[in-house]
Tab-separated table of C-alpha atoms in Angstrom:
chain	number	residue	atom	x	y	z
V	1	UNK	CA	-61.736	169.755	6.462
V	2	UNK	CA	-61.765	173.451	6.107
V	3	UNK	CA	-58.946	175.820	6.409
V	4	UNK	CA	-60.313	177.037	9.705
V	5	UNK	CA	-60.532	173.497	11.068
V	6	UNK	CA	-57.000	172.813	9.934
V	7	UNK	CA	-55.738	175.952	11.667
V	8	UNK	CA	-57.538	174.950	14.874
V	9	UNK	CA	-56.018	171.492	14.705
V	10	UNK	CA	-52.516	172.930	14.156
V	11	UNK	CA	-53.072	175.410	16.973
V	12	UNK	CA	-54.289	172.656	19.267
V	13	UNK	CA	-51.293	170.479	18.390
V	14	UNK	CA	-48.906	173.377	18.950
V	15	UNK	CA	-50.545	174.141	22.283
V	16	UNK	CA	-50.175	170.511	23.321
V	17	UNK	CA	-46.504	170.477	22.346
V	18	UNK	CA	-45.910	173.814	24.051
V	19	UNK	CA	-47.635	172.614	27.192
V	20	UNK	CA	-45.571	169.438	27.145
V	21	UNK	CA	-42.382	171.455	26.744
V	22	UNK	CA	-43.418	173.863	29.494
V	23	UNK	CA	-44.232	170.907	31.750
V	24	UNK	CA	-40.889	169.288	30.884
V	25	UNK	CA	-38.970	172.532	31.604
V	26	UNK	CA	-40.915	172.975	34.826
V	27	UNK	CA	-40.126	169.398	35.890
V	28	UNK	CA	-36.467	169.873	34.992
V	29	UNK	CA	-36.374	173.138	36.944
V	30	UNK	CA	-37.958	171.513	39.996
V	31	UNK	CA	-35.494	168.631	39.825
V	32	UNK	CA	-32.542	171.020	39.509
V	33	UNK	CA	-33.922	173.112	42.345
V	34	UNK	CA	-34.272	170.048	44.574
V	35	UNK	CA	-30.747	168.850	43.670
V	36	UNK	CA	-29.262	172.258	44.482
V	37	UNK	CA	-31.278	172.492	47.693
V	38	UNK	CA	-30.114	169.020	48.710
V	39	UNK	CA	-26.488	169.915	47.918
V	40	UNK	CA	-26.696	173.122	49.973
V	41	UNK	CA	-28.374	171.314	52.877
V	42	UNK	CA	-25.686	168.618	52.850
V	43	UNK	CA	-22.921	171.193	52.605
V	44	UNK	CA	-24.363	173.185	55.507
V	45	UNK	CA	-24.780	170.034	57.565
V	46	UNK	CA	-21.180	168.978	56.878
V	47	UNK	CA	-19.871	172.462	57.643
V	48	UNK	CA	-21.963	172.529	60.801
V	49	UNK	CA	-20.564	169.146	61.870
V	50	UNK	CA	-17.026	170.363	61.228
V	51	UNK	CA	-17.670	173.508	63.267
V	52	UNK	CA	-19.122	171.447	66.103
V	53	UNK	CA	-16.001	169.264	66.116
V	54	UNK	CA	-13.762	172.342	66.097
V	55	UNK	CA	-15.700	173.878	68.974
V	56	UNK	CA	-15.515	170.621	70.907
V	57	UNK	CA	-11.764	170.367	70.384
V	58	UNK	CA	-11.346	173.992	71.473
V	59	UNK	CA	-13.439	173.337	74.575
V	60	UNK	CA	-11.300	170.290	75.349
V	61	UNK	CA	-8.164	172.423	75.602
V	62	UNK	CA	-7.347	173.064	79.246
V	63	UNK	CA	-6.491	176.764	79.286
V	64	UNK	CA	-5.639	176.756	82.989
V	65	UNK	CA	-3.065	174.045	82.486
V	66	UNK	CA	-1.581	175.861	79.497
V	67	UNK	CA	-1.358	179.094	81.467
V	68	UNK	CA	0.279	177.320	84.403
V	69	UNK	CA	2.824	175.696	82.081
V	70	UNK	CA	3.537	179.045	80.451
V	71	UNK	CA	3.941	180.691	83.856
V	72	UNK	CA	6.379	177.971	84.942
V	73	UNK	CA	8.393	178.363	81.763
V	74	UNK	CA	8.512	182.134	82.203
V	75	UNK	CA	9.690	181.740	85.804
V	76	UNK	CA	12.382	179.308	84.686
V	77	UNK	CA	13.565	181.749	82.016
V	78	UNK	CA	13.522	184.604	84.523
V	79	UNK	CA	15.668	182.585	86.946
V	80	UNK	CA	18.150	181.799	84.172
V	81	UNK	CA	18.281	185.470	83.171
V	82	UNK	CA	18.923	186.493	86.770
V	83	UNK	CA	21.748	183.946	87.051
V	84	UNK	CA	23.280	185.197	83.817
V	85	UNK	CA	22.972	188.779	85.045
V	86	UNK	CA	24.737	187.855	88.290
V	87	UNK	CA	27.506	186.101	86.362
V	88	UNK	CA	27.950	189.148	84.134
V	89	UNK	CA	28.274	191.340	87.242
V	90	UNK	CA	30.905	188.961	88.621
V	91	UNK	CA	32.817	189.045	85.351
V	92	UNK	CA	32.770	192.863	85.417
V	93	UNK	CA	34.084	192.833	88.987
V	94	UNK	CA	36.912	190.505	87.942
V	95	UNK	CA	37.695	192.674	84.926
V	96	UNK	CA	37.894	195.722	87.176
V	97	UNK	CA	40.182	193.840	89.594
V	98	UNK	CA	42.412	192.840	86.694
V	99	UNK	CA	42.546	196.484	85.543
V	100	UNK	CA	43.462	197.578	89.054
V	101	UNK	CA	46.184	194.916	89.291
V	102	UNK	CA	47.467	195.973	85.874
V	103	UNK	CA	47.679	199.589	87.079
V	104	UNK	CA	49.477	198.495	90.229
V	105	UNK	CA	51.942	196.417	88.225
V	106	UNK	CA	52.555	199.357	85.906
V	107	UNK	CA	53.165	201.616	88.922
V	108	UNK	CA	55.550	199.098	90.481
V	109	UNK	CA	57.404	198.615	87.193
V	110	UNK	CA	57.638	202.383	86.685
V	111	UNK	CA	58.854	202.872	90.231
V	112	UNK	CA	61.436	200.125	89.800
V	113	UNK	CA	62.544	201.660	86.512
V	114	UNK	CA	62.921	205.030	88.168
V	115	UNK	CA	64.902	203.488	91.006
V	116	UNK	CA	67.122	201.597	88.581
V	117	UNK	CA	67.583	204.736	86.543
V	118	UNK	CA	68.544	206.675	89.674
V	119	UNK	CA	70.955	203.925	90.690
V	120	UNK	CA	72.563	203.899	87.265
V	121	UNK	CA	72.867	207.692	87.374
V	122	UNK	CA	74.531	207.461	90.790
V	123	UNK	CA	77.005	204.907	89.509
V	124	UNK	CA	78.038	207.124	86.652
V	125	UNK	CA	78.472	210.223	88.738
């Protein structure tokens, strides 16, 4: 075997090994690609299913009923507020009456004091 033949044989063997390695890397890449693709497809399908369920649950909510309930609650609160407002007005009226009575009592007491003072003055004269 000549040197040239030996070099050809080595080259051929190296080419075979290189081709095998390239084929192995290519196969590995394809497998990884398919695994990743499958993972993404599954993830998208799961996410899509979750979104469909969320949309269905949102559609199942009866907005009209919720709005009616909210309106009723607001009306109830408004009625309570009006009652409280009326009670506050009544309390203010009573407070004003009490102030007026207090003024009247003060006037009567002052008048009585003046009369008593005048009477005492008359007695000492």
